[in-house]
Amino acid sequence: MKEDKENARPKEKRTEVKCEEGEKSERLKEKREAMTKIVIRRLPPSLTKEELEEQLQPLPDVDYLEFFSNDTSMSPHVFARAYINFK
């Protein structure tokens, strides 16, 4: 099975922290960022974007919300899906 590198594990961010009292050594501290992108799959084929937003209320601020309705050419897999990226 192909592993999705973007969603495999939280991104690590390294920051340099200077020690107190003028010490020469610097420590590296790892800080993990929370993933903010989600994919909602296998939604009902008859669901609309407005109905999805109504069901997700209260929805926090988002950078990106894309809704794809069902694709009848993909029969019998005619589910809707949504992609959301939170701020």
PDB file of C-alpha atoms in Angstrom:
ATOM      1  CA  MET A   1       0.000   0.000   0.000  1.00  0.00           C
ATOM      2  CA  LYS A   2       1.360   3.393  -0.967  1.00  0.00           C
ATOM      3  CA  GLU A   3       2.072   5.613   2.014  1.00  0.00           C
ATOM      4  CA  ASP A   4       0.927   9.227   1.845  1.00  0.00           C
ATOM      5  CA  LYS A   5       3.966  11.181   3.042  1.00  0.00           C
ATOM      6  CA  GLU A   6       1.946  14.341   3.713  1.00  0.00           C
ATOM      7  CA  ASN A   7      -0.381  12.616   6.187  1.00  0.00           C
ATOM      8  CA  ALA A   8       2.022   9.997   7.588  1.00  0.00           C
ATOM      9  CA  ARG A   9       3.121  11.869  10.707  1.00  0.00           C
ATOM     10  CA  PRO A  10       3.061  15.385  12.099  1.00  0.00           C
ATOM     11  CA  LYS A  11       5.618  17.774  10.662  1.00  0.00           C
ATOM     12  CA  GLU A  12       8.574  18.509  12.867  1.00  0.00           C
ATOM     13  CA  LYS A  13       9.900  22.000  13.232  1.00  0.00           C
ATOM     14  CA  ARG A  14      13.319  22.651  14.726  1.00  0.00           C
ATOM     15  CA  THR A  15      14.025  25.880  16.545  1.00  0.00           C
ATOM     16  CA  GLU A  16      17.240  27.055  18.155  1.00  0.00           C
ATOM     17  CA  VAL A  17      17.025  28.068  21.787  1.00  0.00           C
ATOM     18  CA  LYS A  18      19.928  29.982  23.337  1.00  0.00           C
ATOM     19  CA  CYS A  19      20.824  29.013  26.876  1.00  0.00           C
ATOM     20  CA  GLU A  20      20.605  31.530  29.682  1.00  0.00           C
ATOM     21  CA  GLU A  21      23.606  33.304  31.278  1.00  0.00           C
ATOM     22  CA  GLY A  22      25.627  33.506  28.051  1.00  0.00           C
ATOM     23  CA  GLU A  23      26.456  29.819  27.723  1.00  0.00           C
ATOM     24  CA  LYS A  24      28.142  28.917  24.455  1.00  0.00           C
ATOM     25  CA  SER A  25      26.099  25.807  23.743  1.00  0.00           C
ATOM     26  CA  GLU A  26      22.777  25.963  21.937  1.00  0.00           C
ATOM     27  CA  ARG A  27      20.086  23.360  22.198  1.00  0.00           C
ATOM     28  CA  LEU A  28      17.804  22.273  19.409  1.00  0.00           C
ATOM     29  CA  LYS A  29      14.231  21.818  20.439  1.00  0.00           C
ATOM     30  CA  GLU A  30      11.757  19.886  18.335  1.00  0.00           C
ATOM     31  CA  LYS A  31       8.297  21.302  18.108  1.00  0.00           C
ATOM     32  CA  ARG A  32       5.457  19.460  16.435  1.00  0.00           C
ATOM     33  CA  GLU A  33       2.892  21.280  14.343  1.00  0.00           C
ATOM     34  CA  ALA A  34      -0.660  20.037  14.284  1.00  0.00           C
ATOM     35  CA  MET A  35      -1.970  18.866  10.929  1.00  0.00           C
ATOM     36  CA  THR A  36      -4.800  21.075   9.769  1.00  0.00           C
ATOM     37  CA  LYS A  37      -5.961  19.369   6.578  1.00  0.00           C
ATOM     38  CA  ILE A  38      -8.773  16.821   6.593  1.00  0.00           C
ATOM     39  CA  VAL A  39     -10.573  14.839   3.906  1.00  0.00           C
ATOM     40  CA  ILE A  40     -14.141  13.651   4.428  1.00  0.00           C
ATOM     41  CA  ARG A  41     -14.967  10.777   2.084  1.00  0.00           C
ATOM     42  CA  ARG A  42     -17.957   8.566   1.365  1.00  0.00           C
ATOM     43  CA  LEU A  43     -20.526  11.305   1.967  1.00  0.00           C
ATOM     44  CA  PRO A  44     -24.089  10.652   0.764  1.00  0.00           C
ATOM     45  CA  PRO A  45     -24.475  11.243  -2.996  1.00  0.00           C
ATOM     46  CA  SER A  46     -27.427  13.575  -2.508  1.00  0.00           C
ATOM     47  CA  LEU A  47     -25.583  15.847  -0.035  1.00  0.00           C
ATOM     48  CA  THR A  48     -24.958  19.463  -1.114  1.00  0.00           C
ATOM     49  CA  LYS A  49     -22.225  21.853   0.034  1.00  0.00           C
ATOM     50  CA  GLU A  50     -24.751  23.954   1.941  1.00  0.00           C
ATOM     51  CA  GLU A  51     -26.084  20.902   3.794  1.00  0.00           C
ATOM     52  CA  LEU A  52     -22.530  19.833   4.685  1.00  0.00           C
ATOM     53  CA  GLU A  53     -21.687  23.284   6.077  1.00  0.00           C
ATOM     54  CA  GLU A  54     -24.924  23.217   8.075  1.00  0.00           C
ATOM     55  CA  GLN A  55     -24.002  19.821   9.565  1.00  0.00           C
ATOM     56  CA  LEU A  56     -20.481  20.986  10.478  1.00  0.00           C
ATOM     57  CA  GLN A  57     -21.639  24.069  12.404  1.00  0.00           C
ATOM     58  CA  PRO A  58     -19.994  25.644  14.325  1.00  0.00           C
ATOM     59  CA  LEU A  59     -17.168  25.440  11.779  1.00  0.00           C
ATOM     60  CA  PRO A  60     -13.907  27.177  12.757  1.00  0.00           C
ATOM     61  CA  ASP A  61     -12.118  29.516  10.344  1.00  0.00           C
ATOM     62  CA  VAL A  62     -10.951  27.702   7.227  1.00  0.00           C
ATOM     63  CA  ASP A  63      -8.449  28.566   4.498  1.00  0.00           C
ATOM     64  CA  TYR A  64      -9.906  26.115   2.034  1.00  0.00           C
ATOM     65  CA  LEU A  65     -13.184  24.211   1.783  1.00  0.00           C
ATOM     66  CA  GLU A  66     -13.842  22.288  -1.402  1.00  0.00           C
ATOM     67  CA  PHE A  67     -16.830  20.017  -1.932  1.00  0.00           C
ATOM     68  CA  PHE A  68     -17.130  17.489  -4.738  1.00  0.00           C
ATOM     69  CA  SER A  69     -20.554  16.019  -5.405  1.00  0.00           C
ATOM     70  CA  ASN A  70     -21.047  12.459  -6.595  1.00  0.00           C
ATOM     71  CA  ASP A  71     -19.590  11.354  -9.921  1.00  0.00           C
ATOM     72  CA  THR A  72     -22.028   9.009 -11.672  1.00  0.00           C
ATOM     73  CA  SER A  73     -19.306   7.771 -14.048  1.00  0.00           C
ATOM     74  CA  MET A  74     -17.632   6.068 -11.060  1.00  0.00           C
ATOM     75  CA  SER A  75     -20.599   3.736 -10.448  1.00  0.00           C
ATOM     76  CA  PRO A  76     -21.116   1.968  -8.030  1.00  0.00           C
ATOM     77  CA  HIS A  77     -18.820   4.310  -6.020  1.00  0.00           C
ATOM     78  CA  VAL A  78     -20.941   7.448  -6.253  1.00  0.00           C
ATOM     79  CA  PHE A  79     -20.031   9.164  -2.992  1.00  0.00           C
ATOM     80  CA  ALA A  80     -19.417  12.856  -2.403  1.00  0.00           C
ATOM     81  CA  ARG A  81     -16.281  14.134  -0.656  1.00  0.00           C
ATOM     82  CA  ALA A  82     -14.959  17.304   0.962  1.00  0.00           C
ATOM     83  CA  TYR A  83     -11.499  18.772   1.579  1.00  0.00           C
ATOM     84  CA  ILE A  84     -11.011  21.249   4.442  1.00  0.00           C
ATOM     85  CA  ASN A  85      -7.892  23.126   5.550  1.00  0.00           C
ATOM     86  CA  PHE A  86      -8.207  24.984   8.849  1.00  0.00           C
ATOM     87  CA  LYS A  87      -6.359  28.227   9.660  1.00  0.00           C
TER      88      LYS A  87
END
